[in-house]
Coordinates of C-alpha atoms in Angstrom, one line a residue:
X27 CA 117.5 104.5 125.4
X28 CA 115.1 105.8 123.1
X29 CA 117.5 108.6 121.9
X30 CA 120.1 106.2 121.2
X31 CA 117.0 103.7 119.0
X32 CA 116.5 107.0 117.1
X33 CA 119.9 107.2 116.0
X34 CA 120.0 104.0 114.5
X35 CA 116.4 104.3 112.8
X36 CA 116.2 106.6 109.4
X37 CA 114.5 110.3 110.0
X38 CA 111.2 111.1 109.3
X39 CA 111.9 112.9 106.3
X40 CA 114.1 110.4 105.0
X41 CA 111.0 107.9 105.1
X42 CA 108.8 110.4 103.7
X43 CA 110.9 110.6 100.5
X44 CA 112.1 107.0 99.7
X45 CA 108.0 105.9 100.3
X46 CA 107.3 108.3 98.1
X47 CA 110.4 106.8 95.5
X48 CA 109.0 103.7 96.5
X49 CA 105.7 103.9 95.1
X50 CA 107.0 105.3 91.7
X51 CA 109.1 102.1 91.5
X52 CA 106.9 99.8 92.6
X53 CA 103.8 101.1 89.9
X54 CA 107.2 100.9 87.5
X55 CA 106.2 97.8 85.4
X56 CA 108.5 94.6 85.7
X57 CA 108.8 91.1 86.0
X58 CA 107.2 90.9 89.2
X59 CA 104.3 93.0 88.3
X60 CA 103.8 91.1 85.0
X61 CA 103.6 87.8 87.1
X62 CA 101.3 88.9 89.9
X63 CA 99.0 90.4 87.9
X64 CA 98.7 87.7 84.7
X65 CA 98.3 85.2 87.6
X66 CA 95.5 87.3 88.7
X67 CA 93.4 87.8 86.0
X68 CA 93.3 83.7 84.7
X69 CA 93.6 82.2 88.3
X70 CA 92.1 84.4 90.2
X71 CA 92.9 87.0 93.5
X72 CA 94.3 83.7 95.3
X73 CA 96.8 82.9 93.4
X74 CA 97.9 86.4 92.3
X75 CA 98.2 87.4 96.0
X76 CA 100.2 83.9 96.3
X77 CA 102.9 85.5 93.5
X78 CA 102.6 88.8 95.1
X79 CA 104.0 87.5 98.1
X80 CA 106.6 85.2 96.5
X81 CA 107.9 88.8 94.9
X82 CA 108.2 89.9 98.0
X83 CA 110.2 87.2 100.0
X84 CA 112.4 87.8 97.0
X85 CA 113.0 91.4 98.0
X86 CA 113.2 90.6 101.1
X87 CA 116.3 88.1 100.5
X88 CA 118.1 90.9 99.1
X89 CA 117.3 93.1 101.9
X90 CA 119.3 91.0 103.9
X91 CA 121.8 90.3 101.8
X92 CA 122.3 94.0 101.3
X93 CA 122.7 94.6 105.2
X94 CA 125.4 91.8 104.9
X95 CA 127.0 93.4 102.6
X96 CA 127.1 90.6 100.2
X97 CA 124.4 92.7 97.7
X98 CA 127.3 94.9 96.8
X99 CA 130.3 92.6 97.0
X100 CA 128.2 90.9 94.1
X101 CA 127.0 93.8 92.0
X102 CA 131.4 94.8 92.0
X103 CA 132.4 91.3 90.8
X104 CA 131.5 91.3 86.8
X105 CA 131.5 87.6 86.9
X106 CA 129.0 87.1 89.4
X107 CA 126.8 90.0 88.4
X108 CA 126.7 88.7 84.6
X109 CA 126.1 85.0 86.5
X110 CA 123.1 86.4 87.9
X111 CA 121.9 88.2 85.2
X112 CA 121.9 85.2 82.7
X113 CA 120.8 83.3 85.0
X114 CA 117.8 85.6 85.4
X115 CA 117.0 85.6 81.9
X116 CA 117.1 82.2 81.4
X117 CA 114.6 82.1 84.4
X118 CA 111.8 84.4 82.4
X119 CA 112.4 82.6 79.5
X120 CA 111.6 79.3 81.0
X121 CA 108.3 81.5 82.6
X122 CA 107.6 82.6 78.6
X123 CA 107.6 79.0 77.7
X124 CA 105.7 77.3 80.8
X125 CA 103.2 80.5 79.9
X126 CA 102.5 79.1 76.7
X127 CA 102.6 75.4 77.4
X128 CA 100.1 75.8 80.2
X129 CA 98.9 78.9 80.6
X130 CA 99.7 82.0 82.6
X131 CA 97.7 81.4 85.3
X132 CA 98.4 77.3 86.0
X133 CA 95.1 76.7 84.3
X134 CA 92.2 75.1 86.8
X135 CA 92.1 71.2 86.6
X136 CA 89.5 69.2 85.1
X137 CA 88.5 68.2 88.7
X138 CA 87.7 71.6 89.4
X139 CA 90.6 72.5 91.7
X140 CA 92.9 75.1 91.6
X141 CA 97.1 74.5 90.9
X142 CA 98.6 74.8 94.5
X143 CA 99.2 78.2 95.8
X144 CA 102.7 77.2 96.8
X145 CA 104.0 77.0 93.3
X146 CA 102.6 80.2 92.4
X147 CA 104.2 81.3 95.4
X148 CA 107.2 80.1 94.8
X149 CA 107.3 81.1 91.2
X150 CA 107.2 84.9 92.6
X151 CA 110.7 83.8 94.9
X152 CA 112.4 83.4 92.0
X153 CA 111.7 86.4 89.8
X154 CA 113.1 88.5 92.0
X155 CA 116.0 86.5 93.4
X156 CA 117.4 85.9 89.8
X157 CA 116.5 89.8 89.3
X158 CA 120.1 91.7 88.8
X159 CA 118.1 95.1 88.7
X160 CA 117.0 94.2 92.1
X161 CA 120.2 94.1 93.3
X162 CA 121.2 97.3 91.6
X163 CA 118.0 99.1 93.6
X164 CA 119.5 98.0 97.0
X165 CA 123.3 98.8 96.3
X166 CA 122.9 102.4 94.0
X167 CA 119.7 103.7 94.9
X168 CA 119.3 102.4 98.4
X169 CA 122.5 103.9 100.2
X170 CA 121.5 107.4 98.7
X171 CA 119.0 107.9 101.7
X172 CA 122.2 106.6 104.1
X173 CA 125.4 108.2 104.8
X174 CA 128.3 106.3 103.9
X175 CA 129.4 107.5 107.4
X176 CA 126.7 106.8 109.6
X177 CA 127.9 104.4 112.1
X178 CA 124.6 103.2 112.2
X179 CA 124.2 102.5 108.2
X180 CA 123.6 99.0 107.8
X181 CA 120.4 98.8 110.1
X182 CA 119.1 101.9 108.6
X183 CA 119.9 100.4 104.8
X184 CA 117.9 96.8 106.3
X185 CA 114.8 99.3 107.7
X186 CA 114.6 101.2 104.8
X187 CA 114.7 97.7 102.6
X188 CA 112.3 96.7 105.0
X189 CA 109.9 99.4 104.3
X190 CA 110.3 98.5 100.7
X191 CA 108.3 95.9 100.5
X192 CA 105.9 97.3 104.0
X193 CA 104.7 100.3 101.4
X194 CA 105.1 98.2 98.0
X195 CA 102.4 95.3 99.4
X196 CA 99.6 96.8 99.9
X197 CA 99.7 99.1 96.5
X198 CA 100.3 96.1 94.5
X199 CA 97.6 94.3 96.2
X200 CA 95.6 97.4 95.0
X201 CA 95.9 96.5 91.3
X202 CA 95.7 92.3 92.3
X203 CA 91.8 93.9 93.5
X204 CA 91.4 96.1 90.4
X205 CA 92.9 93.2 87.7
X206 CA 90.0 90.7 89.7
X207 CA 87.2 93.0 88.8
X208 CA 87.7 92.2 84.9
X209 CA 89.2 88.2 85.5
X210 CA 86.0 87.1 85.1
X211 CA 85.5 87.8 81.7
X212 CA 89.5 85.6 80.8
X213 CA 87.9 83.1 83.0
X214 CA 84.7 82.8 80.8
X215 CA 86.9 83.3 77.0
X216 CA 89.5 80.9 76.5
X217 CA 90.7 83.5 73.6
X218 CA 91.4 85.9 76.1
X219 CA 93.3 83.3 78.5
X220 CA 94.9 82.4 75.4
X221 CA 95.7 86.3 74.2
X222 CA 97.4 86.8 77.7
X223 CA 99.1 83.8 77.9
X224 CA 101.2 85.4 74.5
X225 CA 101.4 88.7 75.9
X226 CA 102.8 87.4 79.3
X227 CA 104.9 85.6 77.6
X228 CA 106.2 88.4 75.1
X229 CA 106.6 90.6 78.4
X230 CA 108.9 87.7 79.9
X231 CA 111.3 87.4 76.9
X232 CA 111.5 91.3 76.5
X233 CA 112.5 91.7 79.9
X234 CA 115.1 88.7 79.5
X235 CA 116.4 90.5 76.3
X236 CA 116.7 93.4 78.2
X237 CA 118.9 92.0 80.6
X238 CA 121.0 90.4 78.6
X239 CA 121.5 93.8 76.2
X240 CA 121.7 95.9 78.9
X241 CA 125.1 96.5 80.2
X242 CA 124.9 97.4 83.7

């Protein structure tokens, strides 16, 4: 019994090097990262965590999609991909904007209580659902710790995706810690709200333009 649950689990060394990949891509800065983190340091660890895990629900979406199947069925059909990609971009743009109109962070209300946690949350679902690069990671770099012949690939490919966001949580929640130590000072200067409100913005719409130049 346990012989045959080891087959169908990924080997040791296998995990060690795609954690190890995993980190390097995860301290890789992107949309996700850009959101967690701006939330963080104007609202606050709450609400960054709250982004954070919308990121990852995300991931985890394609994680099952990609055990389906259906990750790569979409990444070979150009008009679906480039669907998804636009669609994407069009997504961070509407972020850039909603940055600028009220702030990167959901600004706190004049009654002295915070935007919901849910919309942050849910914020974080959809930059990585509408993230085409995402699916790339799960249907190129993914299967390169699996065997195309391993009749025990697709539950290896959804414990490995698994793991993804199991080893990417708690280093991002890392940086959520470190960006809290300084979001005191944005909270006190509404120039420096104001000053990341444009950068988070200007990181938005270059990683829309970057989707929409870039041809895979």
């Amino acid at each position: 019994m346990f012989a045959e649950l080891a087959d169908r689990l990924p080997e040791l060394s296998t995990v060690l090097a795609y954690g190890a990949a995993v980190i390097v891509l995860v301290l890789t800065p992107g949309p996700d990262m850009a959101l967690f983190l701006g939330r963080t340091l104007v609202g606050g660890r709450a609400i960054g965590l709250a982004a954070l895990l919308g990121t990852t629900v995300g991931l985890y979406v394609h994680t099952a999609l990609a055990a389906l199947g259906l990750s790569a069925l979409l990444a070979a059909s150009p008009f679906a991909y480039a669907a998804l990609k636009w669609a994407g971009a069009a997504y961070l743009v509407f972020l850039a904007i909603e940055t600028l109109r009220h702030g990167s962070a959901f600004e706190v209300r004049g009654d002295g209580e915070s935007v919901s946690l849910p919309r942050a949350f849910l914020v974080g679902v959809g930059v990585n659902i509408l993230n085409p690069k995402i699916v790339l990671f799960f249907v190129t770099f993914l299967p390169q710790f699996v065997a195309a012949s391993d009749p025990h690939a697709t539950t290896k490919l959804a414990v490995l995706g698994g793991l993804y966001g199991v080893i990417g949580f708690p280093v991002c929640v890392v940086l959520i810690l470190g960006a809290e130590r300084v979001s005191g000072a944005f909270a006190r200067s509404a120039r420096l709200r104001r000053g990341l409100d444009w950068a988070t913005a200007g990181i938005f719409t270059g990683f829309a333009a970057r989707l929409v130049l870039s041809r895979n």
